[in-house]
Coordinates of C-alpha atoms and ligand atoms in Angstrom, one line a residue:
M3 CA 101.3 108.3 98.9
A4 CA 104.0 107.9 96.3
E5 CA 101.9 105.9 93.9
T6 CA 99.2 108.6 93.8
L7 CA 101.7 111.1 92.4
L8 CA 101.5 111.4 88.6
D9 CA 104.6 110.0 87.0
H10 CA 106.3 112.5 84.8
K11 CA 107.0 109.9 82.1
S12 CA 103.3 109.1 81.7
V13 CA 102.4 112.8 81.7
Q14 CA 104.8 113.3 78.9
F15 CA 103.8 110.3 76.9
E16 CA 100.1 110.9 77.3
F17 CA 100.5 114.5 76.1
A18 CA 102.3 113.3 73.0
K19 CA 99.6 110.6 72.4
K20 CA 96.9 113.1 72.8
S21 CA 98.6 115.4 70.2
F22 CA 99.0 112.5 67.8
L23 CA 95.4 111.4 68.2
S24 CA 94.0 114.9 67.7
F25 CA 96.1 115.3 64.6
I26 CA 94.6 112.3 62.9
E27 CA 91.1 112.5 64.5
G28 CA 88.4 112.5 61.8
K29 CA 91.0 112.5 59.0
D30 CA 90.8 109.1 57.6
Y31 CA 92.8 110.3 54.5
L32 CA 95.9 110.5 56.7
L33 CA 95.8 107.0 57.9
P34 CA 97.3 105.2 54.9
Y35 CA 100.5 107.3 55.4
L36 CA 101.1 106.4 59.0
K37 CA 102.9 103.2 58.1
P38 CA 104.7 104.0 54.8
E39 CA 107.1 101.8 53.1
K40 CA 109.7 104.5 52.8
T41 CA 110.8 106.7 55.7
P42 CA 111.4 109.4 56.7
L43 CA 108.3 111.0 55.5
L44 CA 106.7 114.4 56.4
L45 CA 103.0 113.9 56.4
M46 CA 101.3 117.3 55.9
D47 CA 97.6 118.1 56.3
L48 CA 96.7 120.7 53.8
E49 CA 93.1 121.0 55.2
G50 CA 94.7 121.7 58.6
I51 CA 96.9 124.4 57.1
K52 CA 93.9 126.1 55.5
G53 CA 92.1 125.8 58.8
R54 CA 94.9 127.5 60.7
Y55 CA 94.9 130.4 58.1
I56 CA 91.2 130.8 58.4
E57 CA 91.4 130.7 62.2
L58 CA 94.0 133.5 62.0
K59 CA 91.8 135.6 59.7
Y60 CA 88.8 135.0 62.0
H61 CA 90.6 136.2 65.1
F62 CA 92.6 138.9 63.5
P63 CA 90.0 140.3 61.1
N64 CA 91.7 143.7 60.6
F65 CA 95.0 142.2 59.7
N66 CA 96.5 141.2 56.3
V67 CA 98.3 137.9 56.8
Y68 CA 101.5 137.4 54.9
Y69 CA 102.7 133.8 55.2
A70 CA 106.5 133.7 55.9
V71 CA 107.5 131.3 53.2
K72 CA 110.7 130.2 54.8
A73 CA 108.8 128.1 57.4
N74 CA 107.8 125.7 54.7
D75 CA 108.1 126.7 51.0
H76 CA 106.3 123.7 49.5
E77 CA 104.4 124.7 46.4
R78 CA 101.2 123.0 47.6
I79 CA 101.2 125.2 50.7
I80 CA 101.8 128.4 48.8
R81 CA 99.1 127.5 46.3
A82 CA 96.5 126.6 49.0
L83 CA 97.1 129.8 50.9
A84 CA 97.2 131.9 47.7
E85 CA 93.7 130.5 46.9
L86 CA 92.5 131.7 50.3
G87 CA 93.8 135.2 49.5
A88 CA 96.9 135.2 51.7
G89 CA 99.8 137.4 51.2
F90 CA 103.4 136.2 51.4
E91 CA 106.6 137.3 53.0
V92 CA 109.7 136.4 51.0
A93 CA 113.5 136.9 51.5
S94 CA 115.1 135.5 48.3
T95 CA 114.7 135.4 44.6
E96 CA 113.9 131.7 44.8
E97 CA 111.1 132.2 47.3
L98 CA 109.7 135.1 45.3
N99 CA 109.7 133.1 42.1
K100 CA 107.8 130.3 43.9
V101 CA 105.1 132.7 45.0
L102 CA 104.8 134.5 41.7
S103 CA 104.7 131.1 39.8
V104 CA 101.4 130.2 41.4
G105 CA 99.9 133.5 40.2
V106 CA 100.1 135.7 43.3
S107 CA 100.1 139.4 42.5
P108 CA 103.3 141.3 43.6
N109 CA 101.1 143.6 45.6
R110 CA 100.4 140.7 48.0
I111 CA 104.1 140.2 48.6
I112 CA 106.4 141.9 51.1
S113 CA 110.0 141.3 52.1
S114 CA 110.8 141.7 55.8
N115 CA 114.3 140.5 56.0
P116 CA 116.1 143.7 57.1
V117 CA 119.3 142.8 55.3
K118 CA 118.8 141.7 51.7
P119 CA 121.1 140.8 48.9
P120 CA 121.2 143.8 46.5
E121 CA 120.4 141.6 43.5
F122 CA 117.3 140.4 45.3
I123 CA 116.0 144.0 45.9
E124 CA 116.5 144.8 42.3
Y125 CA 114.8 141.7 41.0
A126 CA 111.9 141.9 43.4
Y127 CA 111.3 145.6 42.5
K128 CA 111.3 144.8 38.8
K129 CA 108.8 142.1 39.4
G130 CA 106.5 144.6 41.2
V131 CA 107.3 144.1 44.9
D132 CA 107.7 147.5 46.4
R133 CA 107.6 147.0 50.2
F134 CA 110.9 146.2 52.0
A135 CA 111.9 146.2 55.7
V136 CA 115.1 148.1 56.7
D137 CA 117.0 148.4 59.9
S138 CA 120.1 150.3 58.9
F139 CA 121.1 153.3 56.9
T140 CA 123.1 151.0 54.6
E141 CA 119.9 149.1 53.8
V142 CA 118.1 152.4 52.9
D143 CA 121.0 153.2 50.5
K144 CA 120.6 149.7 48.9
V145 CA 116.9 149.9 48.5
S146 CA 117.1 153.4 47.1
A147 CA 119.7 152.4 44.6
S148 CA 117.6 149.8 42.9
A149 CA 114.0 150.3 44.1
S150 CA 113.8 154.1 43.9
R151 CA 110.2 154.7 44.9
A152 CA 109.8 151.7 47.3
K153 CA 108.0 151.8 50.6
V154 CA 110.2 151.0 53.5
Y155 CA 109.2 149.9 57.0
V156 CA 111.7 149.9 59.9
R157 CA 112.4 147.0 62.2
I158 CA 112.6 147.8 65.8
V159 CA 114.1 145.5 68.4
V160 CA 111.9 143.9 71.1
P161 CA 113.0 141.4 73.7
N162 CA 112.8 137.7 72.7
E163 CA 112.5 136.3 76.2
G164 CA 110.1 133.4 76.4
S165 CA 110.6 132.6 72.7
D166 CA 112.0 129.1 72.2
W167 CA 113.7 130.2 69.0
P168 CA 115.0 133.7 69.9
L169 CA 116.4 135.9 67.1
S170 CA 119.4 137.0 69.2
K171 CA 120.4 140.6 68.3
K172 CA 120.8 140.0 64.7
F173 CA 118.1 142.5 63.6
G174 CA 116.2 145.5 64.8
V175 CA 117.1 149.0 66.0
D176 CA 116.1 151.1 69.0
L177 CA 113.4 153.7 68.7
D178 CA 115.6 156.8 68.1
T179 CA 117.7 155.1 65.4
A180 CA 114.5 153.8 63.8
L181 CA 113.2 157.4 63.6
D182 CA 116.5 158.5 62.0
I183 CA 116.3 155.7 59.5
L184 CA 112.8 156.6 58.5
E185 CA 113.8 160.2 58.0
Y186 CA 116.8 159.2 56.0
A187 CA 114.6 157.1 53.8
R188 CA 112.5 160.2 53.1
E189 CA 115.6 162.2 52.2
K190 CA 116.4 159.4 49.8
R191 CA 112.9 159.8 48.3
L192 CA 111.7 156.5 49.4
I193 CA 108.3 156.2 51.1
P194 CA 108.6 155.9 54.9
Y195 CA 105.8 153.3 55.2
G196 CA 105.7 151.7 58.6
I197 CA 107.1 149.8 61.5
T198 CA 107.7 146.1 62.1
F199 CA 109.1 143.9 64.9
H200 CA 109.5 140.2 65.6
V201 CA 108.8 138.8 69.0
G202 CA 111.0 135.8 68.4
S203 CA 109.9 132.5 66.9
Q204 CA 107.7 130.1 68.9
C205 CA 106.9 133.0 71.3
N206 CA 105.0 131.8 74.4
N207 CA 105.3 135.1 76.2
F208 CA 102.6 137.8 75.8
R209 CA 104.9 140.4 77.1
N210 CA 106.9 140.5 73.9
W211 CA 103.9 141.7 71.9
F212 CA 103.2 144.2 74.6
I213 CA 106.7 145.8 74.3
G214 CA 106.6 145.6 70.5
I215 CA 103.3 147.4 70.1
K216 CA 104.0 149.9 72.9
T217 CA 107.4 150.8 71.3
A218 CA 105.9 150.9 67.8
A219 CA 103.2 153.4 69.1
E220 CA 105.8 155.7 70.6
L221 CA 107.8 155.6 67.4
W222 CA 104.6 156.2 65.4
E223 CA 103.9 159.3 67.4
K224 CA 107.4 160.7 67.2
A225 CA 107.5 160.1 63.4
K226 CA 104.3 162.0 63.1
Q227 CA 105.8 164.9 65.0
R228 CA 108.6 164.9 62.4
G229 CA 106.0 165.0 59.6
L230 CA 106.4 161.4 58.6
R231 CA 103.0 159.9 57.9
L232 CA 103.3 156.2 58.4
Q233 CA 100.6 153.9 57.2
M234 CA 101.5 150.4 58.3
L235 CA 102.2 148.4 61.4
N236 CA 103.5 144.8 61.0
I237 CA 103.5 142.6 64.1
G238 CA 105.8 140.0 62.6
G239 CA 105.5 136.2 63.3
G240 CA 106.1 134.3 66.4
I241 CA 102.8 132.5 66.9
P242 CA 103.7 129.3 68.7
V243 CA 102.5 125.7 68.2
R244 CA 102.3 122.8 70.5
Y245 CA 105.4 120.7 70.8
S246 CA 106.1 118.7 74.0
Y247 CA 104.3 121.5 75.9
E248 CA 101.2 123.5 75.3
A249 CA 101.3 126.8 73.3
L250 CA 99.4 130.1 73.5
S251 CA 96.4 129.9 71.2
I252 CA 95.8 132.1 68.3
E253 CA 92.6 133.2 69.9
D254 CA 94.3 134.3 73.1
I255 CA 97.1 136.1 71.3
A256 CA 94.5 137.9 69.1
Y257 CA 92.5 139.0 72.2
Y258 CA 95.6 140.4 73.8
V259 CA 96.9 142.1 70.7
K260 CA 93.6 143.7 70.0
G261 CA 93.6 145.1 73.5
L262 CA 97.1 146.5 73.0
L263 CA 96.1 148.1 69.8
Q264 CA 93.1 149.7 71.4
K265 CA 95.3 151.1 74.2
F266 CA 98.3 152.3 72.2
F267 CA 96.8 153.1 68.8
P268 CA 93.6 155.1 69.3
I269 CA 93.7 155.7 65.6
L270 CA 94.6 152.4 63.9
P271 CA 97.2 152.3 61.2
Y272 CA 95.8 152.2 57.6
E273 CA 97.2 148.7 57.2
L274 CA 97.8 146.1 59.9
Q275 CA 100.1 143.2 58.9
M276 CA 101.2 140.0 60.4
E277 CA 103.6 137.4 58.9
P278 CA 103.3 134.1 60.7
G279 CA 105.2 131.1 59.4
R280 CA 105.4 128.4 62.1
G281 CA 101.9 129.3 63.4
I282 CA 100.3 128.3 60.1
V283 CA 102.2 125.1 59.2
G284 CA 104.0 124.0 62.3
D285 CA 101.5 121.7 63.9
Q286 CA 100.0 120.5 60.6
G287 CA 102.7 118.0 59.8
I288 CA 104.1 114.9 61.5
M289 CA 107.4 113.3 60.7
V290 CA 107.1 109.6 60.3
C291 CA 110.3 107.8 60.8
R292 CA 111.6 104.4 61.9
V293 CA 113.6 103.1 64.8
I294 CA 116.9 101.7 63.4
G295 CA 118.8 100.8 66.6
K296 CA 118.8 100.7 70.4
A297 CA 121.7 100.7 72.9
K298 CA 122.4 101.1 76.5
R299 CA 125.4 103.3 77.2
G300 CA 126.2 103.6 80.9
E301 CA 122.9 104.3 82.5
D302 CA 121.5 105.9 79.4
L303 CA 119.1 104.3 77.0
W304 CA 119.6 105.3 73.3
L305 CA 117.2 105.0 70.4
Y306 CA 118.4 105.7 66.9
I307 CA 116.1 106.8 64.1
D308 CA 116.3 107.2 60.4
T309 CA 116.3 111.0 60.4
G310 CA 118.2 113.5 62.3
V311 CA 119.2 117.1 62.9
F312 CA 120.8 117.5 59.4
N313 CA 118.1 116.0 57.3
G314 CA 115.0 117.7 58.9
L315 CA 115.3 118.2 62.6
A316 CA 117.7 121.1 62.8
E317 CA 115.6 123.0 65.3
A318 CA 116.2 120.3 67.9
L319 CA 119.7 121.8 68.1
G320 CA 118.3 125.2 69.0
G321 CA 115.9 124.4 71.7
I322 CA 112.7 123.1 70.0
R323 CA 111.5 120.1 72.1
Y324 CA 109.5 117.9 69.8
A325 CA 106.9 115.4 71.1
F326 CA 107.4 111.8 70.1
Y327 CA 104.8 109.0 69.9
L328 CA 104.9 105.3 69.1
D329 CA 102.1 102.9 69.0
R330 CA 103.1 100.3 71.7
E331 CA 102.0 99.5 75.2
G332 CA 104.3 98.8 78.1
E333 CA 106.4 100.3 80.7
L334 CA 107.7 103.8 79.9
K335 CA 111.4 104.4 79.8
E336 CA 113.4 107.5 79.2
W337 CA 115.4 107.6 76.0
T338 CA 118.0 109.7 74.3
I339 CA 117.1 109.9 70.6
G340 CA 120.1 109.8 68.2
G341 CA 119.9 110.9 64.6
V342 CA 120.8 108.8 61.6
S343 CA 124.2 110.3 60.8
C344 CA 127.6 109.5 62.2
D345 CA 128.0 113.0 63.6
S346 CA 128.1 113.2 67.3
M347 CA 126.1 116.5 67.3
D348 CA 123.2 114.6 65.7
V349 CA 121.1 114.1 68.8
V350 CA 117.4 114.8 68.4
A351 CA 116.1 114.8 71.9
R352 CA 116.9 113.7 75.5
N353 CA 114.7 112.4 78.3
V354 CA 111.9 111.2 76.0
A355 CA 109.4 108.9 77.6
L356 CA 108.4 106.0 75.4
P357 CA 107.6 102.4 75.7
E358 CA 110.4 100.2 74.4
P359 CA 110.2 99.9 70.6
E360 CA 111.7 97.2 68.3
V361 CA 113.9 98.1 65.4
G362 CA 111.6 98.8 62.5
D363 CA 108.9 100.4 64.6
F364 CA 107.4 103.7 63.3
L365 CA 108.1 106.7 65.4
Y366 CA 106.0 109.8 65.0
I367 CA 107.5 113.3 65.6
L368 CA 104.7 115.7 66.1
S369 CA 104.4 119.3 64.9
A370 CA 107.1 118.9 62.3
G371 CA 105.5 121.1 59.7
A372 CA 107.7 124.1 60.0
Y373 CA 111.5 124.6 59.7
T374 CA 112.2 120.9 59.0
T375 CA 112.4 120.0 55.3
V376 CA 113.4 123.5 54.4
Y377 CA 116.5 123.0 56.5
A378 CA 117.2 119.5 55.4
A379 CA 120.3 118.3 53.5
P380 CA 121.3 114.8 52.4
F381 CA 124.2 114.8 54.8
N382 CA 126.1 111.6 55.1
G383 CA 124.1 110.2 52.2
F384 CA 120.8 110.0 54.1
P385 CA 117.7 111.1 52.3
T386 CA 115.8 114.2 53.2
P387 CA 112.1 113.4 54.1
E388 CA 109.7 112.9 51.3
V389 CA 106.8 115.3 51.8
V390 CA 103.2 114.1 51.2
F391 CA 99.9 115.9 51.1
P392 CA 97.2 113.3 51.1
Ligands
LIG14 C1 111.0 133.9 59.9 C2 110.2 135.2 59.9 C3 108.9 135.2 60.2 C4 108.1 134.0 60.6 O1 108.4 133.7 61.9 P1 107.6 132.6 62.7 O2 108.1 132.6 64.0 O3 107.8 131.3 61.9 O4 106.1 133.0 62.7 C5 108.2 136.5 60.1 N1 108.9 137.6 59.7 C6 110.2 137.6 59.4 C7 110.9 138.8 59.1 C8 110.9 136.4 59.5 O5 112.2 136.4 59.3

């Protein structure tokens, strides 16, 4: 009986292997980079990124898609998405300059960070960006001080349960406060423009979109009763990608969101926006690194690799469970994966099923396209991953 049960180690390893093989399938141009001389290396598939954007546009035809630049701000990505007509969501002068430098018009750029440096608001408005998120009276004051006729959209709070990278309580207000903020914006002669929410990053829970859209609809109606004519609904980011477990598909989320809009917004807002980051780039990159050591500590088997939480894999600290693959046969064992630095916090994953590698073997970390290199620092003198787009 026992031997007919599926062993969880092989389930895990086969899942990672399947992800790896599907990433390279039919893409011979990626193959030369799988055994690079120098590691760590982030191998990005630009065709795949375009494919994800097109898939989003296909399933969300009524939405304008603003790519959240912070997920991966590489110029090649910005350029490729710009050519496809994408919009961009930026939070800093640096991000804004990157987007403008590839020729994107400021009317395709929004800024949804609800608390922005005053200099940024001023700079962005001068450059022609005129749509800003707010979630406090203070922010309305700041926007009105340097962007006098800007359009503001208010961020409401929604639960982040079921998101693997929840946004805590850092941003967002309840419905009544949101209403007051929109009214205050009107008093300040700004244009009360719309509503936004964020379901939490890597959101695998349909319910968060349900609460977001339902609350937004209630706020929309109340705003109307107060004579505020809103134009825009922004459903944020949060579209998940596959890590060591499956993720909701774009198609399924779109189907669900469309149903919610039909139910709660009999008259659709003039503009519908979304601002995915991870969902566009996350599963379109793999981190190629090398095994640099092995050890047995007590009962635990440790593997050490030449990258870590400080130079690319920061999200491992916050709950993202990457999938790992290496090209060997043999009995599967469970490993703890240690990062390259001397810091004891630098542990990339635990309970990872892999065949035993040798020092020097390549290890592939799947779905490493979002929130990796953008977080990376050369801590302890170890290099940040080189990024390649074959
Ligand atoms: C980070 C961020 C996003 C993108 O989130 P993902 O989960 O990567 O899709 C969207 N909107 C805002 C305001 C953000 O801060």
